[in-house]
mmCIF file of C-alpha atoms and ligand atoms in Angstrom:
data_model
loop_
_atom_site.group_PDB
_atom_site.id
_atom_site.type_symbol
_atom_site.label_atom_id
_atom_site.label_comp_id
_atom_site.label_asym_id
_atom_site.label_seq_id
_atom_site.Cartn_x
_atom_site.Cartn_y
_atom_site.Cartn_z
ATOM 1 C CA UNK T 284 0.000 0.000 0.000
ATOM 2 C CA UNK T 285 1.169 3.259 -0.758
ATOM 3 C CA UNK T 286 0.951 5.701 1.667
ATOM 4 C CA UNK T 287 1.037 9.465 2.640
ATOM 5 C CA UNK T 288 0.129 12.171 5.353
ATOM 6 C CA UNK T 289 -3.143 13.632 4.555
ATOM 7 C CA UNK T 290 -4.121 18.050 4.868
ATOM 8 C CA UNK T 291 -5.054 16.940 8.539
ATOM 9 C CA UNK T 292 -3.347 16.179 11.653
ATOM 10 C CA UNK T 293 -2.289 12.535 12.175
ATOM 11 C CA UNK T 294 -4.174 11.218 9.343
ATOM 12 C CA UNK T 295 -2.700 9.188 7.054
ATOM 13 C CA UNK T 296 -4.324 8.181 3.276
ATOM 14 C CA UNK T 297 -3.681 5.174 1.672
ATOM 15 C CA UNK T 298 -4.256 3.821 -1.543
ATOM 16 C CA UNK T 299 -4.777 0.093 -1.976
ATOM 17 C CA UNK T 300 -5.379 -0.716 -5.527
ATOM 18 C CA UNK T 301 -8.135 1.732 -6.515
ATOM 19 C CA UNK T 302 -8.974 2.205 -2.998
ATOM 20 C CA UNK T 303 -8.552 5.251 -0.807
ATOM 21 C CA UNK T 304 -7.807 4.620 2.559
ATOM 22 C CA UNK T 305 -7.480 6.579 5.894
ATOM 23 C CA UNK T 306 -5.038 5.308 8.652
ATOM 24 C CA UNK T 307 -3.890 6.712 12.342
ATOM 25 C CA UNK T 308 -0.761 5.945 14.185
ATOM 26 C CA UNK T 309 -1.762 3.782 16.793
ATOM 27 C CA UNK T 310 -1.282 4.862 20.118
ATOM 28 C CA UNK T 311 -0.929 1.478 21.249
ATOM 29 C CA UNK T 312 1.341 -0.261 19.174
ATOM 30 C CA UNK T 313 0.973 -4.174 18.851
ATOM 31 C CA UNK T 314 -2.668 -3.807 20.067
ATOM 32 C CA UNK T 315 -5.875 -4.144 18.080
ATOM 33 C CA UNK T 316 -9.045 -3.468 19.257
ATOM 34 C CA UNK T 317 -11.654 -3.917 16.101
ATOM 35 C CA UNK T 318 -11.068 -5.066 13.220
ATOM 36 C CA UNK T 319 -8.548 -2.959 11.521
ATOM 37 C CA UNK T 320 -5.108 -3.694 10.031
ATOM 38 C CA UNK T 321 -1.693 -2.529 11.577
ATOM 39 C CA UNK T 322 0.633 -1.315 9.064
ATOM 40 C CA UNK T 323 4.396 -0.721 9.597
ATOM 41 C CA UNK T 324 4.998 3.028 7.909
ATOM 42 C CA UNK T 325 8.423 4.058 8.073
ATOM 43 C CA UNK T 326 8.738 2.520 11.287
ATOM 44 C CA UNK T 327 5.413 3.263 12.831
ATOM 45 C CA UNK T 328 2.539 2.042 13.152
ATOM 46 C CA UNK T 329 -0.431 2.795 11.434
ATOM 47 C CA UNK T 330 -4.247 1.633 11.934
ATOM 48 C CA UNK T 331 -6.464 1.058 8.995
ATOM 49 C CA UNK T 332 -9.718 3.514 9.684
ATOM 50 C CA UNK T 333 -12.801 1.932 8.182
ATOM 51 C CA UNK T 334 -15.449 4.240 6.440
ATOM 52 C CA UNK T 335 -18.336 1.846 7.254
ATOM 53 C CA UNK T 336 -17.658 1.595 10.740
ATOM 54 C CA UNK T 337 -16.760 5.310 11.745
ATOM 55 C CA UNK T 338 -18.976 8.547 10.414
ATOM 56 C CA UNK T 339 -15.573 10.948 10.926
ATOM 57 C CA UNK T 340 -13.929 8.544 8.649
ATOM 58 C CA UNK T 341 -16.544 8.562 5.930
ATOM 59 C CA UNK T 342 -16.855 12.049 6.391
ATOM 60 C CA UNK T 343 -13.391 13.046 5.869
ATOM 61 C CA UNK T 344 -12.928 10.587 3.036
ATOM 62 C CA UNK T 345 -16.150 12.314 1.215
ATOM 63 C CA UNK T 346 -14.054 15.776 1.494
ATOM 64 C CA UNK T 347 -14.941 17.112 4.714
ATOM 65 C CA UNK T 348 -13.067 20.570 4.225
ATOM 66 C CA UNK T 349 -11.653 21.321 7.749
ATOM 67 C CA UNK T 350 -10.939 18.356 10.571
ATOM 68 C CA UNK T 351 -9.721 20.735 13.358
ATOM 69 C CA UNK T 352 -8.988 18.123 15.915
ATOM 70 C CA UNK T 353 -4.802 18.239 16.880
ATOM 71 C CA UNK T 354 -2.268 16.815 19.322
ATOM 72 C CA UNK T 355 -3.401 18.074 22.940
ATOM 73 C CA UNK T 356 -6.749 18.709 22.169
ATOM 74 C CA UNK T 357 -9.320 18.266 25.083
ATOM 75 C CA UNK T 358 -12.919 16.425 23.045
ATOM 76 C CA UNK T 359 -16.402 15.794 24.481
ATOM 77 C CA UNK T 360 -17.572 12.480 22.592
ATOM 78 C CA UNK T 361 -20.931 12.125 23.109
ATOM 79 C CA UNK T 362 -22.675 8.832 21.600
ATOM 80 C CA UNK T 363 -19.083 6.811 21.837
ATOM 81 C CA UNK T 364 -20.863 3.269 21.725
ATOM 82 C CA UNK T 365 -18.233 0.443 21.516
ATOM 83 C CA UNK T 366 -15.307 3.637 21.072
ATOM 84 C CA UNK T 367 -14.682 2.499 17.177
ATOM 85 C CA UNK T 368 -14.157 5.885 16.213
ATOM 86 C CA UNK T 369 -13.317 7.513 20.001
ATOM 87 C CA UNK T 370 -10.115 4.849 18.947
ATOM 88 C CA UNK T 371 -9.098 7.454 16.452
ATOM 89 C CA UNK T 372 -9.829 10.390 17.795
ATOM 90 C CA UNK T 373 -7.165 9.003 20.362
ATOM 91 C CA UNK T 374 -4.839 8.052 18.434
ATOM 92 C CA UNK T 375 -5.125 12.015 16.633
ATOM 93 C CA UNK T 376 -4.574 13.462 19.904
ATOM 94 C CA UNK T 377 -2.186 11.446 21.653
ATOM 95 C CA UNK T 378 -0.930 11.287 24.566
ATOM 96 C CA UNK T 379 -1.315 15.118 25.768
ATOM 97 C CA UNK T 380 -5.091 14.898 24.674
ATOM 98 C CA UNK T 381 -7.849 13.690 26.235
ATOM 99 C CA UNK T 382 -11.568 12.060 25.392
ATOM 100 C CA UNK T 383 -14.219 12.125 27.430
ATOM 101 C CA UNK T 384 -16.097 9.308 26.155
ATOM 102 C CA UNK T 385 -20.008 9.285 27.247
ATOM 103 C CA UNK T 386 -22.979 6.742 26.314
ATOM 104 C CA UNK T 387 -25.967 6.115 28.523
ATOM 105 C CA UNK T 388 -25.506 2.217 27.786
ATOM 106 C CA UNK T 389 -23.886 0.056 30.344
ATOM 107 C CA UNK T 390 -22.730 -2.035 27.841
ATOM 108 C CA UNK T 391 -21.082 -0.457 25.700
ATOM 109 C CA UNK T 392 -19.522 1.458 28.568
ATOM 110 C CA UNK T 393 -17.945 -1.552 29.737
ATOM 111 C CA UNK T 394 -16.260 -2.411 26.639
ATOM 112 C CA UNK T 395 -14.779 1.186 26.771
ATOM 113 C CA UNK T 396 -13.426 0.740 30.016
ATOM 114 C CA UNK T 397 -11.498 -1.902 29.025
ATOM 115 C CA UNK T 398 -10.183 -0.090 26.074
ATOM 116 C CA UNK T 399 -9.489 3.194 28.244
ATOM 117 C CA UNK T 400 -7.188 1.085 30.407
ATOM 118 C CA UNK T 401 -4.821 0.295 27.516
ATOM 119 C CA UNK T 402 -5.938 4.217 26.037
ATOM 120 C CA UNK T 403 -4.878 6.892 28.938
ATOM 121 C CA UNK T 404 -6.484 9.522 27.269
ATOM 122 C CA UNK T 405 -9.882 7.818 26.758
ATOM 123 C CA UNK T 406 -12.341 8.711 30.229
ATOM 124 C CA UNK T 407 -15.449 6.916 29.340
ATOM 125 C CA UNK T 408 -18.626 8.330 31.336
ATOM 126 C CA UNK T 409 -21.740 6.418 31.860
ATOM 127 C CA UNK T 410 -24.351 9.055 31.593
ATOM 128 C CA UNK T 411 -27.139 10.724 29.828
ATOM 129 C CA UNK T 412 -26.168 13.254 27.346
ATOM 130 C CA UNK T 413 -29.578 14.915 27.459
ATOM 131 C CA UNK T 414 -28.702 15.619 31.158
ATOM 132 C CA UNK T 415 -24.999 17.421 31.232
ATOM 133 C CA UNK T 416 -25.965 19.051 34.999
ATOM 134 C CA UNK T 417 -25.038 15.577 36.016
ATOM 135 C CA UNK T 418 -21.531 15.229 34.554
ATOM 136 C CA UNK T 419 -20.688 18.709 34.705
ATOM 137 C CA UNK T 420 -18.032 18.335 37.373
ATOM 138 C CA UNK T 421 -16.674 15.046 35.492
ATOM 139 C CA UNK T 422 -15.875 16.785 32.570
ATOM 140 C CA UNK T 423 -13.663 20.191 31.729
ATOM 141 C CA UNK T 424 -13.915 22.456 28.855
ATOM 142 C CA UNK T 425 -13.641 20.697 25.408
ATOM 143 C CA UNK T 426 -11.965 22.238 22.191
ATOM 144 C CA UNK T 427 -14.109 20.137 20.415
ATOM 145 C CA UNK T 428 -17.349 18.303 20.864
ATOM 146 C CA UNK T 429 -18.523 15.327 18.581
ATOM 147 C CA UNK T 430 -22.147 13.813 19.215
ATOM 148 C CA UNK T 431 -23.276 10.767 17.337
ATOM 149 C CA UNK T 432 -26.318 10.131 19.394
ATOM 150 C CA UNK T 433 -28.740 9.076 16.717
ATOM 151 C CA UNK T 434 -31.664 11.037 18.683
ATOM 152 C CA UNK T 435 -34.490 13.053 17.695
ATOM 153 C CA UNK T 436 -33.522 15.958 19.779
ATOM 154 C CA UNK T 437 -29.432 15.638 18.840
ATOM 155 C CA UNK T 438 -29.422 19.158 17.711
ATOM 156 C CA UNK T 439 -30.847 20.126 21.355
ATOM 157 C CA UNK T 440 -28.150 18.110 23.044
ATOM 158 C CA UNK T 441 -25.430 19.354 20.877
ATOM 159 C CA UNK T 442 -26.516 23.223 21.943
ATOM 160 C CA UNK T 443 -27.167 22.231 25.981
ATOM 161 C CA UNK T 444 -23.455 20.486 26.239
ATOM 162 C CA UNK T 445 -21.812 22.992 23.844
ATOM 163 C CA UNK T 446 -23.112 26.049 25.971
ATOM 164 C CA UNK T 447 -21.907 24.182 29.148
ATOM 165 C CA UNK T 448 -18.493 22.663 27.912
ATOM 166 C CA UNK T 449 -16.858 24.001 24.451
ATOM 167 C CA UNK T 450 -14.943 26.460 24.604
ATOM 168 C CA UNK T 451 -16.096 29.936 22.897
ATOM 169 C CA UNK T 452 -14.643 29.189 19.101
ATOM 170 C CA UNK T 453 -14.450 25.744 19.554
ATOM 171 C CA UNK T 454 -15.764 23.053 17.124
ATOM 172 C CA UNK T 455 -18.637 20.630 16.998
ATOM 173 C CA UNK T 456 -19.007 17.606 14.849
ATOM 174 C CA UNK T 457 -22.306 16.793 14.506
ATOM 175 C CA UNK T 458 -23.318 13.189 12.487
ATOM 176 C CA UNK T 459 -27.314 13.515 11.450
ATOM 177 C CA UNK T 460 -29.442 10.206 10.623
ATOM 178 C CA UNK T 461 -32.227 11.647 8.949
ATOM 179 C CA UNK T 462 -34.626 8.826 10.278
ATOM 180 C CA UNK T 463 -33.630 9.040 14.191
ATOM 181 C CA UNK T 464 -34.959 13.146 13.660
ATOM 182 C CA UNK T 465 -38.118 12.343 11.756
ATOM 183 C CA UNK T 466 -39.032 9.928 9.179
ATOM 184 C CA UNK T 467 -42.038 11.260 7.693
ATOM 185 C CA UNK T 468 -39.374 14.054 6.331
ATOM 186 C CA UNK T 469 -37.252 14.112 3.096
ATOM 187 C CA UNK T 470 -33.351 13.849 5.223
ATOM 188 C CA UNK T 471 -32.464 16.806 3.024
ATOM 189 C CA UNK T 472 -35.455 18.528 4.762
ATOM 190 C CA UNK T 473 -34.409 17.227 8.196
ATOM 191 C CA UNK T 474 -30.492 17.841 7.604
ATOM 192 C CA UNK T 475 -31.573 21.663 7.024
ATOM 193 C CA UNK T 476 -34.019 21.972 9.870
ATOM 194 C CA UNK T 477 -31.031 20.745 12.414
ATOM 195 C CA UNK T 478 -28.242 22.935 10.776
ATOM 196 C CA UNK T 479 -30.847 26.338 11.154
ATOM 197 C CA UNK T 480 -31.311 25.253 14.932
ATOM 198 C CA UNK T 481 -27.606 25.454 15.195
ATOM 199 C CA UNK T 482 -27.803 28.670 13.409
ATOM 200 C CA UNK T 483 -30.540 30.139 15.497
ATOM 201 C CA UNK T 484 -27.870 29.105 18.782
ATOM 202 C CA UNK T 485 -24.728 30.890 17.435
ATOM 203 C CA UNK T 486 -22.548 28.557 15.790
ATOM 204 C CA UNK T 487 -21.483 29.275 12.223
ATOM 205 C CA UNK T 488 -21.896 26.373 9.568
ATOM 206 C CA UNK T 489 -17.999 25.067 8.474
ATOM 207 C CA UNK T 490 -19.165 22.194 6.450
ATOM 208 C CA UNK T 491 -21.521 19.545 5.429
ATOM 209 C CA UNK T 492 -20.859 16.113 3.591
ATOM 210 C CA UNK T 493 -23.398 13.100 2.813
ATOM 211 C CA UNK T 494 -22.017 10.375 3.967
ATOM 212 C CA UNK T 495 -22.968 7.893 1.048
ATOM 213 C CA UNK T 496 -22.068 5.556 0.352
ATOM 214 C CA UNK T 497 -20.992 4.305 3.537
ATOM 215 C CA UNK T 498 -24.275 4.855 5.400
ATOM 216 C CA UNK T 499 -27.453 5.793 4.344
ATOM 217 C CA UNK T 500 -29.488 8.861 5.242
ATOM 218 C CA UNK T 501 -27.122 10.588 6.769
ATOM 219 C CA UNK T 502 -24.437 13.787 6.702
ATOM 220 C CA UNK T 503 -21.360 14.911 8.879
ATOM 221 C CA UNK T 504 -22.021 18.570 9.785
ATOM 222 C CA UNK T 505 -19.337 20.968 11.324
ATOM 223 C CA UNK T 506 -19.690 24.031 12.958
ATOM 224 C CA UNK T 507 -17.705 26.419 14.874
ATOM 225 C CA UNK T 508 -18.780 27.900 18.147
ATOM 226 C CA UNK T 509 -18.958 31.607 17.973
HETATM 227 C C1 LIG Z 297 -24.697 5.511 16.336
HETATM 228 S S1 LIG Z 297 -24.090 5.048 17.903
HETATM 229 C C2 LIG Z 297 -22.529 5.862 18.016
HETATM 230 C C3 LIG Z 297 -21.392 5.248 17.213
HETATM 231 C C4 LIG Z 297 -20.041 5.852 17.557
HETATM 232 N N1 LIG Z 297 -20.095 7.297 17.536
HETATM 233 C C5 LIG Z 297 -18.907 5.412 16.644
HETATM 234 O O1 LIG Z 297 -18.674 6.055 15.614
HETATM 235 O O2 LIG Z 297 -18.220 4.440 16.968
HETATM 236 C C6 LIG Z 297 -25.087 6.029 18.965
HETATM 237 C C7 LIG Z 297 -24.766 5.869 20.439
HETATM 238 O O3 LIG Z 297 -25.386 6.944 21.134
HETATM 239 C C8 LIG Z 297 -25.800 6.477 22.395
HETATM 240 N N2 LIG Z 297 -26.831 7.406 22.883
HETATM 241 C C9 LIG Z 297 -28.043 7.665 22.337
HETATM 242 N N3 LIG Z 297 -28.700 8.582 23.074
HETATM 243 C C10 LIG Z 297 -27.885 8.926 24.094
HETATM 244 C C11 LIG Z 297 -28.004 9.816 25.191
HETATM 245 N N4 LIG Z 297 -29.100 10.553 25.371
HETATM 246 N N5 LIG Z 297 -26.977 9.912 26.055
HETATM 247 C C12 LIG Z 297 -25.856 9.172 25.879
HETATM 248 N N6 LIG Z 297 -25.682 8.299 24.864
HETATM 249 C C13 LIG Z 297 -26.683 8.176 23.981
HETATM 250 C C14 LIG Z 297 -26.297 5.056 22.125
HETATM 251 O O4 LIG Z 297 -26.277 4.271 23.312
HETATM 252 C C15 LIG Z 297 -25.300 4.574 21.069
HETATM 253 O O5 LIG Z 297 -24.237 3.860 21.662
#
């Protein structure tokens, strides 16, 4: 496979054949924890970063514009699940960064434990994201918040944790699935509805991408808090 450093901070793109491919140098070298391949790179090691397992990686291969998560940086996940992609976002920020992983279900919260004891900068936190007066002393100021919550209110959550926990400029990735918002709506239709609420709340639209063909329904939406 040939590979080079991408526009964006410790990612990596790969071409296999016809076949683009995003990779991250593993923070944990030797260790796997899905089902990606490690690849030696000039002496380091690389993980393969699957489109149809992680949104952020579908998003960036369909030419998301900006990815403005860096070494150090401090990120609210909410919606980790199993921590496929929270994997990544580790391995972007290293060792100086930090995650704070949340899902309200115990058990995918257990398999993230075990990951964050191998991953120092992962801090997985069982709790509601609809409810951030509960984990507001568990969690600091974020540079960056990503929420993946599949929920009709997402765009609701995204606002209440933003205004309590990113930091004034900071970014939000937001991953819409049309159908979890309102089925009876065209996505396009439901896609613009949740990017004007965003608008209404002060955050300034950086860019959108579908997120075909890797999942259906669905875009990658960034914004900037202003
Ligand atoms: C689509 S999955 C996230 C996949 C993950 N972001 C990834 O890329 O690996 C959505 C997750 O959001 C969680 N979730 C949904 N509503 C939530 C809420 N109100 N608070 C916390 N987690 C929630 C679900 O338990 C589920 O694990």
């Amino acid at each position: 496979m040939q590979i080079k450093e991408s526009k964006f901070n410790g990612i990596f793109l790969g071409q296999r054949g016809r076949r683009t491919l995003l990779l991250t140098e593993n923070l944990t070298p030797g260790r796997k924890f899905f089902d990606e391949d490690l690849i030696n790179h000039k002496g380091v090691e690389l993980r393969t970063w699957n489109p149809d397992r992680s949104k952020l990686s579908a998003a960036i291969l369909n030419r998301l514009k900006s990815v403005p998560i860096k070494e150090g940086d401090v990120i609210l996940y909410l919606g980790s699940s199993y921590g496929t992609t929270c994997t990544y976002v580790s391995d972007i920020v290293k060792e100086k960064g930090f995650i704070f992983a949340l899902d309200f279900a115990p058990r995918v919260m257990r398999e993230l434990v075990f990951i964050s004891q191998v991953r120092g900068n992962i801090c997985p936190v069982l709790a509601d994201a609809n409810r951030p007066e509960t984990y507001k002393d568990k969690v600091s100021k974020a540079d960056v918040l990503y929420i993946d919550v599949a929920q009709r209110n997402q765009a609701e959550i995204l606002i209440k944790n933003a205004k309590l926990f990113l930091k004034d400029k900071g970014y939000a990735f937001f991953a819409i699935k049309a159908r979890s918002v309102d089925v009876t709506k065209s996505p396009e239709k439901v896609f613009q509805e949740e990017i004007n609420t965003l608008l209404k709340n002060g955050f300034k639209l950086i860019d959108k991408v579908n997120l075909r063909p890797y999942q259906k329904d669905h875009v990658m939406v960034l914004v900037q808090k202003n």
